[in-house]
Each structure stands twice: as C-alpha cells, then as structure tokens.
Coordinates of C-alpha atoms and ligand atoms in Angstrom, one line a residue:
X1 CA -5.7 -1.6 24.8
X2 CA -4.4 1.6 23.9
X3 CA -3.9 2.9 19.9
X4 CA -1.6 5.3 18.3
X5 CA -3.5 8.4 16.4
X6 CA -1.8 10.3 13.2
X7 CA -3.6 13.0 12.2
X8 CA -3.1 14.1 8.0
X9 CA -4.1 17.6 7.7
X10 CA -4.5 18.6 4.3
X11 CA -5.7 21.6 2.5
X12 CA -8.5 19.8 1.1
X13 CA -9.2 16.5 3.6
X14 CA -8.2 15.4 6.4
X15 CA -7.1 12.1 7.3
X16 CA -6.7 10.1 11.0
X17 CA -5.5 7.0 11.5
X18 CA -5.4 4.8 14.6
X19 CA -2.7 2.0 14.7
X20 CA -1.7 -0.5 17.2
X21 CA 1.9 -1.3 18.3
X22 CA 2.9 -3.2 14.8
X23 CA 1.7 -0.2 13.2
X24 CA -1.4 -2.1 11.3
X25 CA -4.0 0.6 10.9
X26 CA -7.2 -0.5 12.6
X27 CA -9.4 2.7 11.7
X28 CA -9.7 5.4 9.4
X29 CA -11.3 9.3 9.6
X30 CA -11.7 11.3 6.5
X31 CA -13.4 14.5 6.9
X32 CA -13.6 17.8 4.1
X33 CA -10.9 20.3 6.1
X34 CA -12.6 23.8 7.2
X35 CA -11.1 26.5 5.1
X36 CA -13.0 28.7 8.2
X37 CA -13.6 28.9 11.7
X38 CA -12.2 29.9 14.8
X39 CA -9.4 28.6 16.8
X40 CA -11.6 26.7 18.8
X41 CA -13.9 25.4 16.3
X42 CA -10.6 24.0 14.0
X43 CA -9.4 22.3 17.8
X44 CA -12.7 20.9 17.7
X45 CA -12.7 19.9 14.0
X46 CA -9.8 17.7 14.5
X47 CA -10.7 16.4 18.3
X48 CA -14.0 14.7 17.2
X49 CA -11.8 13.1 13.7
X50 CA -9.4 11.6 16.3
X51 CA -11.9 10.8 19.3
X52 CA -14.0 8.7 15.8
X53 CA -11.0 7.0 14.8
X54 CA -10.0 5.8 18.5
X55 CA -13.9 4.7 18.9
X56 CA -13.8 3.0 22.2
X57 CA -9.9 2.3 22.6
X58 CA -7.4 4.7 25.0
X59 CA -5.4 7.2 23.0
X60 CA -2.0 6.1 23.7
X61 CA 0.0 9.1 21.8
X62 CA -1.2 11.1 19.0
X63 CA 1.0 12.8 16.2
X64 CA 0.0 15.5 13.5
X65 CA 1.3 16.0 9.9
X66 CA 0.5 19.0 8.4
X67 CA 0.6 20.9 4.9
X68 CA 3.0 23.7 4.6
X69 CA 4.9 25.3 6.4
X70 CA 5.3 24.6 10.7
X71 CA 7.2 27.6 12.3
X72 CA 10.0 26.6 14.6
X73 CA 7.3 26.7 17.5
X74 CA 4.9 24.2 16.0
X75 CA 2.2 26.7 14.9
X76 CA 0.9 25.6 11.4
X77 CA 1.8 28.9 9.0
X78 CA 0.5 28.1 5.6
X79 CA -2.4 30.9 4.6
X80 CA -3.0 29.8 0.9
X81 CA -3.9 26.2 1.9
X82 CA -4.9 25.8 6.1
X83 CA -6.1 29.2 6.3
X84 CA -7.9 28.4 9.7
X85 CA -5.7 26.8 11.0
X86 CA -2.7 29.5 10.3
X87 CA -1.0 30.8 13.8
X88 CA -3.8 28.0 15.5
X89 CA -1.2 25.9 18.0
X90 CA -3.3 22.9 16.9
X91 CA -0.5 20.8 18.7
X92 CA -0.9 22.4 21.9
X93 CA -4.1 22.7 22.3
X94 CA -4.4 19.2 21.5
X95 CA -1.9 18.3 24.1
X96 CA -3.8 20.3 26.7
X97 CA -7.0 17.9 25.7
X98 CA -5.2 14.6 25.8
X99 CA -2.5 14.6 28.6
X100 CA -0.1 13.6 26.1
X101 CA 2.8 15.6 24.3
X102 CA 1.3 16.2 20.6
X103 CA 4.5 16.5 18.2
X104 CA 3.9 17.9 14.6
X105 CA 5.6 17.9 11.2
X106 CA 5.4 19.0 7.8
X107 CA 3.2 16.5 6.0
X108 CA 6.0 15.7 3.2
X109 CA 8.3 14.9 6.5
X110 CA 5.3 12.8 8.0
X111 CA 5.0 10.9 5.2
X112 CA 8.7 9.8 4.8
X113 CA 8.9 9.1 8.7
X114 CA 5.7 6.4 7.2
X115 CA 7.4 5.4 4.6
X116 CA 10.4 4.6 6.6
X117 CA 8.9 3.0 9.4
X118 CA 6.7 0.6 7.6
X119 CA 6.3 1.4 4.1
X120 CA 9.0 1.4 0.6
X121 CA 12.2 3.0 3.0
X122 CA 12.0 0.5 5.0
X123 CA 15.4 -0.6 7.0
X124 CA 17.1 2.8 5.0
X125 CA 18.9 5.3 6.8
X126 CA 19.3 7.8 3.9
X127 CA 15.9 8.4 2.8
X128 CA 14.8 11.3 0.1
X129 CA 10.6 11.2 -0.5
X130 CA 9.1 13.2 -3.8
X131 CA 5.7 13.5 -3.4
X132 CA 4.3 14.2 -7.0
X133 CA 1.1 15.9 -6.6
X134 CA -0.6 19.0 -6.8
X135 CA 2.7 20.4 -6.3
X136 CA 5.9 18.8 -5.4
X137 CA 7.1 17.8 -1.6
X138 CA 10.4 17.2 -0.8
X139 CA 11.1 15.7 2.7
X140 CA 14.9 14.3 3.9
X141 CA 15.5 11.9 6.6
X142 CA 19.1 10.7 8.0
X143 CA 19.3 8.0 10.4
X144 CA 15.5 8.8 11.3
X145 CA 15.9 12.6 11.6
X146 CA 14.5 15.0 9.1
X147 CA 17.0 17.0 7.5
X148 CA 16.4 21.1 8.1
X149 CA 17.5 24.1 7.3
X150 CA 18.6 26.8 10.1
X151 CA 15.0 28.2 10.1
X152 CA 13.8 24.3 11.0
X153 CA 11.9 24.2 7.5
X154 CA 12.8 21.2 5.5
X155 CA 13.7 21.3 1.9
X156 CA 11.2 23.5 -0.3
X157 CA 12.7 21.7 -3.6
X158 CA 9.6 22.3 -5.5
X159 CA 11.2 25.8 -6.8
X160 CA 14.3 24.3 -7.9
X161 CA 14.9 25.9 -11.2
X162 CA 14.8 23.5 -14.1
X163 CA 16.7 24.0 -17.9
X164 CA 13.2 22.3 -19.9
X165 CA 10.0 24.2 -18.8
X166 CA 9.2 28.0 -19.1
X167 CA 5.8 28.6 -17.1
X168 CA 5.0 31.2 -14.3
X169 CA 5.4 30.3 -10.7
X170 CA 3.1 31.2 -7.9
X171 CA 6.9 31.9 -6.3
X172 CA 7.5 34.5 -8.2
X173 CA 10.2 32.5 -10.9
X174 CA 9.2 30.6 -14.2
X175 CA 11.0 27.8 -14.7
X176 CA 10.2 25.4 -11.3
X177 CA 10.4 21.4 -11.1
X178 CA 6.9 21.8 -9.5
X179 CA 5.3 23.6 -12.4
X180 CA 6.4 20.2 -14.6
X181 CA 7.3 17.6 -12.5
X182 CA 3.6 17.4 -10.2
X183 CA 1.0 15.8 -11.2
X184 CA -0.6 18.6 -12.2
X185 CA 2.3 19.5 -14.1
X186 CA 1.4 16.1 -15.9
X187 CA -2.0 16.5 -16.3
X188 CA -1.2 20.2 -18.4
X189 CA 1.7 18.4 -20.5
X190 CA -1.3 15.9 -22.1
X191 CA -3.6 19.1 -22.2
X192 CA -1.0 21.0 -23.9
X193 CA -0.4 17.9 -26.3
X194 CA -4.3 17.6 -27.2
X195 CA -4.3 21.4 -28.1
X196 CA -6.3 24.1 -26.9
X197 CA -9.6 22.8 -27.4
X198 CA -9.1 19.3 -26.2
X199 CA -10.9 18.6 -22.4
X200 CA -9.4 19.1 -19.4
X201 CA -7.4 16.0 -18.4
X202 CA -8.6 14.0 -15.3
X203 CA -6.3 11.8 -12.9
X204 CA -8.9 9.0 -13.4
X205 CA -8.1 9.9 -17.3
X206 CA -4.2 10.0 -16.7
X207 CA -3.9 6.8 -14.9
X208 CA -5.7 5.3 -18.6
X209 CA -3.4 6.8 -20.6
X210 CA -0.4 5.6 -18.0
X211 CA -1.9 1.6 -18.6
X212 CA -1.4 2.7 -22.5
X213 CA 2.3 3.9 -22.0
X214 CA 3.1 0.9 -20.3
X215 CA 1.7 -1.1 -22.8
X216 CA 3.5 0.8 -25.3
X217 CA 0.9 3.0 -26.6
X218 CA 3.3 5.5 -29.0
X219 CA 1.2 8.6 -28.1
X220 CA 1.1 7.6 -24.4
X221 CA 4.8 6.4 -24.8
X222 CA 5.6 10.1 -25.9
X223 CA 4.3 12.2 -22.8
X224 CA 5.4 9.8 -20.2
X225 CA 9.2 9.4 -21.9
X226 CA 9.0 13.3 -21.3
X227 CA 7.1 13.4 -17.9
X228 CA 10.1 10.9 -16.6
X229 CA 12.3 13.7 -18.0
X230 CA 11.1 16.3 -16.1
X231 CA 11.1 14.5 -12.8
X232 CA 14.7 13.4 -13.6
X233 CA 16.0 17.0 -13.7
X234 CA 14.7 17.9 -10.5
X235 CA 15.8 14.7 -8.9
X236 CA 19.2 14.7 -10.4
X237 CA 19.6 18.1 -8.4
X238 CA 19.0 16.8 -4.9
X239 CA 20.6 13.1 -5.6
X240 CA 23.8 15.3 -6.1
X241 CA 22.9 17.7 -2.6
X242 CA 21.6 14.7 -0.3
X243 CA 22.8 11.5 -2.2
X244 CA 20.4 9.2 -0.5
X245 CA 20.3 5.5 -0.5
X246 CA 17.0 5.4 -1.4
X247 CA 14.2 7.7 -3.1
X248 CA 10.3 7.6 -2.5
X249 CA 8.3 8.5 -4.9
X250 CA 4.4 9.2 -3.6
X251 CA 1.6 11.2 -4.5
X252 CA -0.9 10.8 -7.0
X253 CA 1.4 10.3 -10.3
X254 CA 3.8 8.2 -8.4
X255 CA 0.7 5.1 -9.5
X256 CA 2.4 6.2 -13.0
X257 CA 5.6 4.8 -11.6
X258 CA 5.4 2.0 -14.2
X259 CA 4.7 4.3 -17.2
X260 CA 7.5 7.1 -16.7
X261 CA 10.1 5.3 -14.7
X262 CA 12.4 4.0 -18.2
X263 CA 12.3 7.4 -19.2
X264 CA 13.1 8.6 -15.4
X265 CA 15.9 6.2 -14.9
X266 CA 17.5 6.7 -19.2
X267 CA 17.7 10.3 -18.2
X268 CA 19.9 9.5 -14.5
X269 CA 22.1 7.2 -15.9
X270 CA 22.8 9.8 -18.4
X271 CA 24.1 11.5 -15.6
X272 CA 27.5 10.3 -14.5
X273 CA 29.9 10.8 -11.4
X274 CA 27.8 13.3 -9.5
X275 CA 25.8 10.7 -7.2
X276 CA 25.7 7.3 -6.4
X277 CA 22.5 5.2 -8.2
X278 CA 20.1 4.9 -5.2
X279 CA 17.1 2.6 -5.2
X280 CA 14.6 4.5 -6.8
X281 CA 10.9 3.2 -5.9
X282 CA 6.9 4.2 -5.5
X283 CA 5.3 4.8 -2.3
X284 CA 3.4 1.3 -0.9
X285 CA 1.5 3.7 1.7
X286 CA 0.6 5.8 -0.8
X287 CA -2.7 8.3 0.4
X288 CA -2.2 6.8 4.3
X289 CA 1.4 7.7 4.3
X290 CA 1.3 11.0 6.1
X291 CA -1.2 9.8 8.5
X292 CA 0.8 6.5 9.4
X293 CA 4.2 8.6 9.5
X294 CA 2.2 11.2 12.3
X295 CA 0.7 8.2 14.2
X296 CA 4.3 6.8 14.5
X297 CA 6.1 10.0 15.0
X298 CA 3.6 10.7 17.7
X299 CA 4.6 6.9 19.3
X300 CA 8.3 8.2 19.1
X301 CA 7.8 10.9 21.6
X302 CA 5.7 8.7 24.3
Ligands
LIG24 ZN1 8.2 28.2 -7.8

C-alpha cells in the first residue's frame, strides 16, 4: 500500500502526516524545526520526519506547506521565521530523493486546501481561512485554486489597517488587524486589562477565561465582546474584496470560537449591503490542518 505525506513546516515545529486514499491520517511526525544548518542538513531534517511517518509503507506523493513567504520558484523566502531553510529548494531536493514531483505552498494556503478537502469547507467553492495565531494568515481558494496576487503571493491581510487599535507593527505601520485580531493580540488585550503588574497571560490561561465568557462570566464577557470586534473589522474588509461562501476560522484562538463569535457576528450584521452573510465557522482540523492540506495537495499533482 502506498500513503500520501504532508509536510507542515513551521517556524517553531514541524509537522508530517501520512494519509491513505480517504485522507484518514494513519501517522504523525513532530519534530522542534532547526533554526540552523546547512542546505543539506535541513533536506535531511525533513527526509528522516517523512521516511518516520511513512514507517514501512511506499510514499505515494508527498506535498509541503510552509510558513511565509514561497517565491514564484518554490524556494521558501521567509528569514525571520525558516532562517535555514530561506533560498533552500526544500521542494526540489525532495523531489530528487523521492522520484516524485514535490509541490509546495504557503502554510495558510495548505491549510485551507485541508480544510476544504476534508475539514469545515467542505463541498465549498468560495473558501476564505483566518488563521488566528501568533499572527494572522489569510489564505483564498476559488473552485479549488488559491487566489494570488501577480507576484504568486497570496493575500498578506494581516497588515490591513484597522480604525480600533494603535500599536506598532513589525511592518512598519501601527494600526494592523494582526497586532489585535491574533491570538497574541488576545492574549495582550487581557494583559492590558489586568494592568501592568498582572502576569503574563497563557493560552492554557485564555482558553479558562474563554469557558467563563461562554458561561457569561461579565469580566470574561467584556474582552471577548471586544476580541470578536476586532476580528470583525478585519474580516469585514476581505468579505467585501473576496465575498466568500464560507469563512474558516483556525489557529489557536479559533478554540475561542464559542466565546467571541456573538460579538464577531453583532459587529457584521451591523454591516449592511457590502457582502453577502457567508457561513462563518471554526477549523475541525485545527493543528493537522496544514499538514493534511500538503499531503492532499501533494496527491493532486500525482
Ligand atoms: Zn503590520
């Protein structure tokens, strides 16, 4: 029998799935990602993840989703978070090992290609995913093609400029939906509530106070109502650029789903005439998304 391979490359871990032809994941890699190395040694780095997570099967096709920016050739370019593997053609070299063609994608785009293979996008053709985490990923697809700009990039929506928060931006502007709407944007909104001297918020600690906003905590209540906000005026943005059919919410704060979504969906509806209402719903792949969305986009080119 012969398995699929999806390969997750993130700035911290790195993630490899193998699934079978129904796209059931039947094993699973994780592995701290080398911030150094050489070209060959990163090569190597990901060859032994994937050769683990086959085990004893055939690699049919194998597929990689990585973080940041992929240059119209394929070569990963993101300095700040895969130094290593920056200007590394991970995909050919790959390709060269295996026999097989070794497509790769952004990891927000790998992660909606999941989503809409198996996961909440399911049967949609119009499909926008958020991925609310450290920062914000924006990914596009229509009709099963990412949407691009000329350069081959996909959306970079994370530096939308938004009217409610004034904090700097590694970017170089102030007032970006990632700096409010990530998780981490989250995390310092209930830091900044506690005041200066209160501790330093964990997501373990977030998810708690997300159960209490649910339940209707007041205090809880108050920083998710304005969390939903936040994501709302970013989102209200593309919903009037892409109007999709349906919108994915992943990432770590899209668990919160529950806890900011009334205050997410008060602020849209307050919004009239410039989109259509699409289904707005969490991630059900949530951390494996990327990996299954690689695996299957790596199937797609067999
Ligand atoms: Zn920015």
């Amino acid at each position: 029998m012969s398995v699929q391979l999806g390969v997750d490359l993130g700035g911290t871990g790195t993630r490899v799935v193998a699934i079978d032809r129904n796209t059931s994941v039947l094993n699973e890699e994780t592995a701290a990602t080398p911030a150094a190395g050489s070209p060959a040694q990163v090569v190597a780095f990901l060859r032994e993840l994937v050769d683990t997570a086959a085990g004893s099967q055939v690699i049919g096709s194998l597929g990689i989703g990585a973080s940041g920016p992929i240059d119209n050739a394929g070569v990963i370019q993101n300095p700040a978070t895969l130094p290593a593997f920056t200007g590394v053609d991970v995909a050919k070299e790959l390709s060269a090992l295996y026999g097989i063609p070794v497509p790769i994608e952004n990891d927000a785009v790998a992660a909606c290609i999941g989503e809409a293979a198996v996961g909440a996008a399911r049967g949609y053709s119009g499909v926008l995913m958020v991925t609310l985490g450290t920062g914000v990923g924006v990914s596009m697809l229509r009709s099963g093609e990412p949407v691009r700009g000329a350069d081959g990039q996909h959306p970079e929506a994370g530096h939308l400029s938004i009217a409610d928060v004034d904090a700097p931006c590694y970017c170089g502007r102030s007032a970006c939906w990632e700096i409010a709407a990530s998780r981490s944007g989250l995390q310092s909104l209930v830091e900044g509530l506690q005041g200066s001297n209160g501790p330093k918020i964990t997501v373990e600690a977030l998810l708690a106070i997300g159960r209490d906003a649910s339940a209707g905590e007041p205090e809880a209540r108050t920083v998710f109502d304005a969390y939903g906000k936040r994501v709302a005026a970013g989102l209200a943005d593309l919903l009037t650029i892409y109007h999709p059919e349906i919108v994915v919410l992943g990432g770590s704060a899209a668990q919160l789903f529950d806890a900011f979504s009334p205050s997410l969906f008060a602020s849209l509806q307050g919004i009239v005439d410039c989109f259509p209402s699409p289904v707005i719903v969490p991630s059900t792949l949530g951390d494996l998304g990327g990996a299954i969305g690689a695996a299957v986009l790596g199937r797609s080119t067999r």
